[in-house]
Coordinates of C-alpha atoms in Angstrom, one line a residue:
Chain A
M1 CA -15.8 -104.9 -2.0
K2 CA -13.2 -105.3 -4.8
R3 CA -9.9 -107.0 -4.0
L4 CA -6.5 -106.1 -5.4
I5 CA -4.8 -109.1 -7.0
K6 CA -1.6 -109.6 -8.9
L7 CA -1.7 -111.8 -11.9
K8 CA 1.5 -112.8 -13.6
V9 CA 0.4 -113.4 -17.2
N10 CA 2.9 -114.4 -19.9
G11 CA 5.7 -113.0 -17.8
E12 CA 4.1 -109.6 -17.1
V13 CA 2.6 -108.7 -13.7
Y14 CA -0.8 -107.1 -13.8
E15 CA -2.4 -105.5 -10.7
V16 CA -6.2 -105.4 -10.9
A17 CA -9.0 -104.6 -8.5
I18 CA -11.7 -107.1 -9.0
H19 CA -15.0 -108.3 -7.5
Q20 CA -14.6 -111.7 -5.7
H21 CA -17.1 -113.5 -8.0
R22 CA -15.2 -112.8 -11.2
T23 CA -13.7 -115.8 -13.1
L24 CA -10.2 -115.8 -14.5
A25 CA -11.6 -115.9 -18.0
E26 CA -13.6 -112.8 -17.4
V27 CA -10.7 -110.9 -15.8
L28 CA -8.3 -111.9 -18.6
R29 CA -10.7 -110.8 -21.3
E30 CA -12.4 -107.8 -19.7
E31 CA -9.8 -106.3 -17.4
L32 CA -6.6 -107.2 -19.2
D33 CA -7.9 -107.1 -22.7
L34 CA -6.4 -110.5 -23.4
I35 CA -9.2 -111.7 -25.6
G36 CA -7.3 -114.6 -27.2
T37 CA -8.8 -116.8 -24.4
K38 CA -12.4 -117.5 -25.4
E39 CA -15.6 -118.1 -23.6
A40 CA -18.1 -120.4 -25.3
C41 CA -19.9 -122.9 -23.0
N42 CA -18.8 -121.1 -19.9
E43 CA -19.2 -124.3 -17.9
G44 CA -15.8 -126.0 -18.3
D45 CA -16.9 -128.5 -21.0
C46 CA -15.6 -127.0 -24.3
G47 CA -12.1 -126.0 -23.3
S48 CA -12.0 -122.7 -25.4
C49 CA -11.1 -120.9 -22.2
T50 CA -8.1 -123.1 -21.5
V51 CA -5.0 -121.4 -20.0
I52 CA -2.0 -122.8 -18.2
L53 CA -2.0 -121.9 -14.5
D54 CA 1.1 -122.8 -12.5
G55 CA 2.1 -125.3 -15.2
K56 CA -1.2 -127.1 -15.5
T57 CA -4.1 -126.5 -18.0
V58 CA -7.3 -125.3 -16.4
T59 CA -10.6 -124.1 -17.7
S60 CA -10.4 -120.4 -16.7
C61 CA -14.2 -120.0 -16.8
L62 CA -14.3 -122.2 -13.7
T63 CA -11.3 -120.6 -12.0
L64 CA -11.9 -117.8 -9.6
A65 CA -9.7 -114.8 -10.4
I66 CA -8.9 -114.3 -6.7
E67 CA -7.6 -117.8 -6.5
A68 CA -5.2 -117.0 -9.3
D69 CA -3.6 -114.2 -7.3
G70 CA 0.1 -114.5 -7.3
K71 CA 0.1 -117.4 -9.7
E72 CA 1.8 -117.8 -13.1
I73 CA -0.6 -117.8 -16.1
R74 CA 0.2 -118.5 -19.7
T75 CA -2.3 -117.6 -22.3
I76 CA -2.4 -117.9 -26.1
E77 CA -0.9 -114.4 -26.3
G78 CA 2.3 -115.7 -24.8
M79 CA 2.9 -118.5 -27.2
A80 CA 4.4 -116.6 -30.0
A81 CA 7.8 -114.9 -29.6
K82 CA 8.1 -111.2 -28.9
D83 CA 8.9 -110.5 -32.5
G84 CA 5.7 -112.3 -33.5
K85 CA 7.2 -115.5 -34.7
L86 CA 4.8 -118.3 -34.1
S87 CA 5.8 -121.2 -31.8
P88 CA 6.6 -124.4 -33.6
L89 CA 3.2 -125.8 -32.6
Q90 CA 1.4 -122.8 -33.8
Q91 CA 3.2 -122.9 -37.1
S92 CA 2.4 -126.6 -37.4
F93 CA -1.3 -125.8 -36.9
V94 CA -1.0 -123.3 -39.8
D95 CA 1.0 -125.6 -42.0
H96 CA -1.4 -128.6 -41.5
G97 CA -4.6 -126.6 -42.0
A98 CA -5.6 -127.3 -38.4
I99 CA -7.6 -124.1 -38.1
Q100 CA -11.0 -123.3 -39.6
C101 CA -13.0 -120.8 -37.7
G102 CA -10.2 -120.5 -35.1
Y103 CA -12.4 -120.3 -32.1
C104 CA -11.2 -123.5 -30.4
T105 CA -7.7 -122.8 -31.5
P106 CA -6.3 -120.8 -28.6
G107 CA -7.5 -123.4 -26.1
M108 CA -6.4 -126.2 -28.3
V109 CA -2.9 -124.7 -28.6
M110 CA -2.7 -124.3 -24.8
S111 CA -3.7 -127.9 -24.2
A112 CA -1.4 -129.2 -26.9
T113 CA 1.5 -127.1 -25.6
A114 CA 1.0 -128.5 -22.0
L115 CA 0.7 -132.0 -23.4
L116 CA 4.0 -131.8 -25.3
E117 CA 5.8 -130.2 -22.4
E118 CA 4.8 -133.1 -20.2
N119 CA 5.0 -135.9 -22.9
P120 CA 7.3 -134.9 -25.7
K121 CA 6.7 -138.1 -27.7
P122 CA 3.0 -138.9 -27.4
T123 CA 1.2 -141.6 -29.3
E124 CA -1.8 -140.6 -31.4
D125 CA -4.0 -142.0 -28.6
E126 CA -2.2 -139.9 -26.1
V127 CA -2.7 -136.8 -28.2
R128 CA -6.4 -137.5 -28.6
M129 CA -6.7 -138.0 -24.8
G130 CA -4.7 -134.9 -24.2
I131 CA -7.0 -132.7 -26.2
A132 CA -10.2 -134.5 -25.2
G133 CA -11.1 -131.4 -23.2
N134 CA -11.1 -129.1 -26.2
I135 CA -14.1 -129.3 -28.5
C136 CA -13.8 -128.4 -32.2
R137 CA -17.0 -127.9 -34.2
C138 CA -15.2 -127.4 -37.5
T139 CA -12.3 -129.6 -38.3
G140 CA -13.1 -133.1 -37.1
Y141 CA -9.8 -133.0 -35.2
T142 CA -7.7 -134.9 -37.9
K143 CA -5.5 -132.0 -38.9
I144 CA -5.2 -130.9 -35.3
V145 CA -3.9 -134.3 -34.2
E146 CA -1.5 -134.3 -37.2
A147 CA -0.2 -130.9 -36.4
I148 CA 0.5 -131.9 -32.8
L149 CA 2.1 -135.2 -33.8
A150 CA 4.3 -133.4 -36.4
T151 CA 5.6 -131.0 -33.6
S152 CA 6.3 -133.8 -31.2
E153 CA 9.8 -135.2 -30.8
G154 CA 10.3 -137.6 -33.6
G155 CA 7.3 -136.2 -35.5
K156 CA 7.7 -135.3 -39.2
Chain B
M1 CA -23.5 -116.9 -17.3
R2 CA -21.9 -114.9 -14.5
L3 CA -21.5 -116.2 -11.0
P4 CA -23.7 -114.7 -8.4
R5 CA -22.0 -112.4 -5.9
F6 CA -20.4 -113.9 -2.8
E7 CA -17.8 -113.1 -0.2
Y8 CA -14.7 -115.3 -0.5
L9 CA -13.1 -116.5 2.8
S10 CA -9.7 -118.1 3.1
P11 CA -9.3 -120.3 6.2
Q12 CA -5.7 -121.4 6.9
T13 CA -6.7 -124.6 8.8
V14 CA -9.4 -127.2 8.6
Q15 CA -10.7 -126.2 12.0
E16 CA -11.0 -122.6 10.9
A17 CA -13.0 -123.8 7.8
C18 CA -15.3 -125.8 10.1
S19 CA -15.9 -122.9 12.3
L20 CA -16.7 -120.6 9.4
L21 CA -19.2 -123.3 8.2
S22 CA -20.8 -123.3 11.7
Q23 CA -20.9 -119.5 11.7
H24 CA -22.5 -119.0 8.3
G25 CA -24.7 -122.2 8.2
D26 CA -26.5 -122.7 4.9
K27 CA -25.3 -119.4 3.5
A28 CA -21.8 -120.9 3.0
R29 CA -20.4 -123.6 0.8
V30 CA -16.8 -124.9 0.8
K31 CA -14.9 -124.8 -2.4
A32 CA -12.1 -127.2 -3.5
G33 CA -11.6 -127.4 -7.3
G34 CA -14.9 -125.8 -7.9
T35 CA -15.7 -127.6 -11.1
D36 CA -19.1 -128.8 -9.9
L37 CA -19.7 -126.0 -7.4
L38 CA -19.2 -123.1 -9.8
N39 CA -21.5 -124.6 -12.4
Q40 CA -24.3 -125.1 -9.9
M41 CA -23.8 -121.4 -9.0
K42 CA -23.8 -120.3 -12.6
E43 CA -27.1 -122.1 -13.1
R44 CA -28.4 -120.5 -9.9
I45 CA -29.2 -123.9 -8.4
I46 CA -27.4 -122.6 -5.3
K47 CA -26.4 -119.1 -4.4
P48 CA -24.1 -119.2 -1.4
E49 CA -23.3 -115.8 0.1
Y50 CA -20.0 -117.1 1.4
I51 CA -17.5 -119.3 -0.4
I52 CA -15.0 -121.0 2.0
G53 CA -11.9 -121.6 -0.2
L54 CA -10.2 -124.8 1.0
N55 CA -7.2 -124.3 -1.4
S56 CA -5.5 -122.0 1.1
I57 CA -5.3 -124.8 3.6
S58 CA -1.8 -126.3 3.0
D59 CA -2.2 -129.7 4.5
L60 CA -5.1 -131.3 2.7
D61 CA -3.2 -132.2 -0.5
Y62 CA -1.1 -135.3 0.1
I63 CA -0.8 -139.1 -0.6
E64 CA 1.0 -140.8 2.3
A65 CA 1.7 -144.5 2.9
D66 CA 1.4 -145.7 6.5
A67 CA 2.3 -149.2 7.7
D68 CA -1.1 -150.6 6.8
K69 CA -2.9 -148.1 4.6
V70 CA -2.5 -145.1 2.3
R71 CA -4.0 -141.7 3.3
I72 CA -5.2 -139.4 0.6
G73 CA -5.9 -135.8 1.4
A74 CA -9.3 -134.6 0.2
L75 CA -7.8 -131.8 -1.8
T76 CA -5.6 -134.1 -3.9
T77 CA -6.4 -133.3 -7.5
L78 CA -7.4 -136.1 -9.8
T79 CA -4.3 -135.5 -11.8
T80 CA -2.1 -135.9 -8.7
L81 CA -3.9 -139.1 -8.0
N82 CA -3.4 -140.3 -11.5
N83 CA 0.3 -139.7 -11.4
S84 CA 1.0 -141.1 -7.9
Q85 CA 3.6 -143.9 -7.9
V86 CA 2.3 -145.0 -4.4
I87 CA -1.2 -145.5 -5.8
K88 CA 0.1 -147.2 -8.9
D89 CA 2.2 -149.6 -6.8
K90 CA -0.4 -150.4 -4.1
F91 CA -3.8 -150.0 -5.9
P92 CA -3.3 -150.2 -9.6
C93 CA -7.0 -150.5 -10.1
L94 CA -7.5 -147.1 -8.4
A95 CA -4.6 -145.5 -10.4
A96 CA -6.4 -146.4 -13.6
V97 CA -9.6 -144.5 -12.6
P98 CA -8.8 -140.7 -12.9
N99 CA -8.0 -141.0 -16.6
K100 CA -11.6 -142.2 -17.2
M101 CA -12.9 -139.0 -15.6
A102 CA -13.8 -135.8 -17.4
T103 CA -10.9 -133.9 -19.2
V104 CA -7.3 -133.0 -18.5
Q105 CA -8.3 -129.5 -17.4
I106 CA -11.0 -130.7 -15.0
R107 CA -8.7 -133.3 -13.6
N108 CA -6.1 -130.6 -12.9
M109 CA -8.6 -128.7 -10.9
G110 CA -11.0 -131.2 -9.5
T111 CA -10.2 -133.1 -6.3
L112 CA -11.0 -136.6 -5.0
G113 CA -12.8 -135.1 -2.0
G114 CA -14.9 -132.9 -4.2
N115 CA -15.9 -135.8 -6.5
L116 CA -17.0 -137.8 -3.4
C117 CA -18.8 -134.9 -1.7
N118 CA -20.6 -133.9 -4.9
A119 CA -22.0 -137.4 -4.5
A120 CA -23.3 -137.9 -8.0
P121 CA -24.7 -141.4 -8.3
S122 CA -22.3 -141.8 -11.1
A123 CA -19.2 -140.5 -9.3
D124 CA -16.3 -142.4 -10.9
S125 CA -14.0 -142.3 -7.9
A126 CA -16.5 -144.1 -5.6
P127 CA -17.0 -147.6 -6.8
I128 CA -13.4 -148.8 -6.8
L129 CA -12.7 -147.0 -3.4
I130 CA -15.8 -148.8 -1.9
C131 CA -14.5 -152.1 -3.2
L132 CA -11.1 -151.4 -1.7
G133 CA -12.7 -150.8 1.7
A134 CA -11.9 -147.1 1.9
Q135 CA -12.8 -144.9 4.8
A136 CA -13.7 -141.3 4.9
K137 CA -12.2 -139.1 7.6
I138 CA -14.6 -136.4 8.5
V139 CA -13.6 -133.4 10.5
G140 CA -16.0 -131.1 12.5
P141 CA -16.0 -128.7 15.4
N142 CA -16.5 -131.6 17.7
G143 CA -13.7 -133.7 16.4
D144 CA -12.9 -136.3 13.8
R145 CA -14.9 -139.4 12.7
L146 CA -14.3 -142.3 10.3
V147 CA -17.1 -143.5 8.1
A148 CA -16.8 -146.4 5.7
L149 CA -17.1 -144.9 2.2
E150 CA -19.9 -147.3 1.3
D151 CA -21.9 -145.6 4.1
F152 CA -20.9 -142.1 3.1
F153 CA -23.5 -141.6 0.4
T154 CA -27.2 -141.1 1.4
G155 CA -28.8 -140.1 -1.9
P156 CA -28.1 -138.2 -5.2
G157 CA -25.9 -135.3 -4.2
Q158 CA -26.2 -136.2 -0.5
T159 CA -23.7 -137.5 2.1
V160 CA -23.5 -138.0 5.8
L161 CA -21.6 -134.8 6.2
G162 CA -23.1 -132.5 8.8
D163 CA -23.5 -128.8 8.0
D164 CA -20.3 -127.9 9.8
E165 CA -18.2 -130.9 8.7
I166 CA -15.6 -131.3 6.1
L167 CA -14.3 -134.4 4.4
A168 CA -10.5 -134.2 5.1
E169 CA -9.0 -137.5 4.1
I170 CA -9.7 -140.8 2.4
Q171 CA -8.0 -143.9 3.8
V172 CA -7.4 -146.9 1.7
P173 CA -6.2 -150.1 3.5
D174 CA -3.5 -152.2 2.1
Q175 CA -4.9 -155.1 0.2
A176 CA -4.2 -158.8 0.8
A177 CA -1.8 -160.7 -1.5
N178 CA -3.4 -162.1 -4.7
T179 CA -5.8 -159.2 -4.9
G180 CA -6.9 -157.7 -8.2
G181 CA -9.3 -155.1 -9.2
A182 CA -10.9 -153.3 -12.1
Y183 CA -13.3 -150.4 -12.8
L184 CA -15.2 -150.3 -16.0
K185 CA -17.1 -147.2 -17.1
M186 CA -19.5 -146.8 -20.0
S187 CA -20.2 -143.3 -21.2
R188 CA -21.5 -141.8 -24.4
I189 CA -18.3 -140.0 -25.2
S190 CA -14.9 -140.2 -23.5
V191 CA -15.3 -137.2 -21.3
D192 CA -18.9 -137.8 -20.2
L193 CA -20.2 -139.0 -16.8
A194 CA -20.7 -142.7 -16.4
L195 CA -24.0 -144.1 -17.5
V196 CA -22.9 -147.4 -15.9
G197 CA -19.9 -148.0 -13.7
V198 CA -18.8 -151.4 -12.3
A199 CA -15.9 -151.9 -9.9
V200 CA -14.7 -155.3 -8.7
V201 CA -11.9 -156.1 -6.2
L202 CA -11.3 -159.8 -5.5
T203 CA -8.8 -161.8 -3.5
M204 CA -7.9 -165.3 -4.7
D205 CA -6.7 -168.4 -2.9
G206 CA -5.6 -170.6 -5.8
D207 CA -8.7 -171.1 -7.9
T208 CA -11.0 -170.1 -5.1
C209 CA -12.4 -166.7 -4.6
K210 CA -11.5 -165.8 -1.0
D211 CA -13.1 -162.4 -1.0
I212 CA -14.9 -160.2 -3.5
K213 CA -16.5 -156.8 -3.5
I214 CA -18.6 -155.5 -6.4
T215 CA -19.8 -151.9 -6.5
L216 CA -22.2 -150.5 -9.1
G217 CA -22.2 -146.8 -10.0
A218 CA -24.9 -144.7 -11.9
V219 CA -27.6 -147.4 -11.5
A220 CA -29.1 -146.4 -8.1
P221 CA -29.5 -143.2 -6.1
T222 CA -26.0 -143.9 -4.7
P223 CA -23.1 -146.2 -5.6
I224 CA -24.2 -149.6 -4.3
R225 CA -22.6 -152.9 -3.4
A226 CA -23.9 -155.9 -5.4
K227 CA -24.0 -158.1 -2.3
K228 CA -26.0 -161.0 -3.8
A229 CA -23.6 -161.2 -6.8
E230 CA -20.7 -161.2 -4.3
K231 CA -22.3 -164.0 -2.4
A232 CA -22.6 -166.1 -5.5
L233 CA -18.8 -166.0 -5.9
K234 CA -17.3 -165.8 -2.4
G235 CA -15.7 -169.0 -1.3
K236 CA -16.3 -170.6 -4.7
K237 CA -14.1 -171.8 -7.5
I238 CA -14.5 -169.1 -10.2
D239 CA -15.4 -170.4 -13.7
E240 CA -17.1 -168.9 -16.7
G241 CA -20.5 -170.3 -15.6
L242 CA -20.2 -168.6 -12.2
I243 CA -19.1 -165.3 -13.8
E244 CA -22.2 -165.4 -16.1
K245 CA -24.4 -166.0 -13.0
A246 CA -22.8 -163.2 -11.1
G247 CA -23.4 -160.8 -14.0
K248 CA -27.1 -161.6 -14.1
I249 CA -27.5 -161.3 -10.3
A250 CA -25.7 -157.9 -10.3
S251 CA -27.9 -156.6 -13.0
D252 CA -31.0 -157.5 -10.9
E253 CA -29.5 -155.7 -8.0
A254 CA -29.3 -152.4 -9.9
S255 CA -32.2 -150.0 -10.1
P256 CA -31.3 -147.7 -13.0
I257 CA -33.5 -145.0 -14.5
D258 CA -34.1 -143.6 -17.9
D259 CA -32.4 -140.3 -18.5
V260 CA -30.6 -138.3 -21.1
R261 CA -27.6 -140.6 -21.0
S262 CA -29.2 -143.9 -21.3
S263 CA -32.3 -146.1 -20.6
A264 CA -32.9 -148.3 -17.6
F265 CA -33.1 -151.3 -20.0
Y266 CA -29.7 -150.6 -21.5
R267 CA -28.1 -149.9 -18.2
T268 CA -29.4 -153.2 -16.8
E269 CA -27.9 -155.0 -19.7
I270 CA -24.5 -153.2 -19.4
V271 CA -24.3 -153.9 -15.7
K272 CA -24.5 -157.6 -16.6
V273 CA -21.8 -157.4 -19.2
Y274 CA -19.5 -155.1 -17.3
T275 CA -19.7 -157.1 -14.1
K276 CA -18.5 -160.2 -16.0
R277 CA -15.7 -158.2 -17.7
A278 CA -14.7 -156.5 -14.5
I279 CA -14.4 -159.9 -12.7
R280 CA -12.3 -161.3 -15.5
Q281 CA -10.0 -158.2 -15.5
A282 CA -9.7 -158.3 -11.7
L283 CA -8.7 -162.0 -12.0
E284 CA -6.0 -161.0 -14.4
G285 CA -4.7 -158.5 -11.8
T286 CA -4.2 -161.3 -9.3
K287 CA -1.7 -163.1 -11.5

C-alpha cells in the first residue's frame, strides 16, 4: 500500500504517493526528479546523499521517506538563488577549484552550509570535522577546506 | 541496494510500541535513528515485515536532571547529547564522547538508545557510561525494570532486552566530588568504529584513589570492566609505576580478535597504552 506524504523541499510542497520502504534519497531523485542529491555507497558512509532535514544534515539514503513527511528539506537545488546566482559558499567552491568530478560536491556543500550556519567562524579543525562525513575521491580535501574557510566570517 | 518491503507502524506511546512488538514477535523490529537497522536490512541480514517507528513517540527524547541523577531518553540523538549543557556540566567525560562517533550526519540521526541496543562490542557510548554507573530503564508489557548497563550486554549484537521490551531511558547517577573521567578511542580513520576503546572514571581522596572503574570496548564480545586493573589501583596512592602496572593488567584482561580493523596483538598493546593515558587524563579531570 502506498502512502501519501507531503515533503516541503526548498520551500515548495510536493505531495507524493510512495511505498513505505522508499528512502528519502530515492524519493527525491526518482519521484521529484531532484537528482542533485547523489547515491554512491547507499549505506550512510560517503555523505553524497546529504540533505538538510529540519535544520540538521542527514544521510538521505538511511532516512525513510515516510518519516520525512511534513518536514522541511533543503537540497543542493535550493542553494542557489532563484535567478541562478550561486550562494557565496558555492561560488567559493568554484573560485577555489574545490570541484573535480563534482560527485561529492552537492553533499559537501550541504554539510558545509549546515556547518557555517551553526558555527560561522570555524577553525580549520572544525571544518575538517564538520565535513568528515563527506568523502571526496578526487580533491584530497585541501581546496574544499580552503573554500569553506574563505566563506566563513572573517575568512579571506 | 533497496530496502526490502515492510509495513511501517507509528505507535504514539511506549506501551503501544511494546504491544506491537508482542503482537508481531520476530517479524517486527523497532526503529530509532535507523542508521544501523536500515543497513542491516539493505544487506538482507534481517528482513522485518514490520518496522515500529519510535520517532512518533514524543517523550523519549530528553535530558533531565533529577536530585541525584540525570535521565537521558533513549531517543536522544548523539548530537543532542553532544550539545547538552547538563551533560557538559555533570559528566564532561560523557559530553566528549559523541564527537568521537561516526559523522555529523549519523550523529544527527543516531540515538543513544540505538547505539546501546545495537550492542556492537565496540559501541562508543557504552564504556564511559558503564564507568559512570549508568542504569538502563527497560519497558515491557509487564512493567519497567532497571538493569545496570554493565549487565545490559550479553554478546555481540545481543542484550538482555526481551522480545517485547524497549530500552526507554539511561540513568546516570551524579558523581562524587573529585571525580574525573576519560574515554580514549583508537580507530583507523576518524569516522570509523573503535578498534580499541578505553574508559576510566576515578574518584580521588588527596593522592589516594578512592574508587576507580575501567571499561574496555572492542576487545571482548561485549564492553567489559577491567576489574583486576581496578583492584590494583583502588585504595592506593597513584603513581606512574602503578599506572604502568594497571595498563599491563588491563591488557591481560582483554580478549581481542584479529579482524579487518586490527590484530589481537596490536589491540592488546593499545589497551595497555590507552589504559595508562585514560587514567592520567581522568586524574587531570579531578583537579
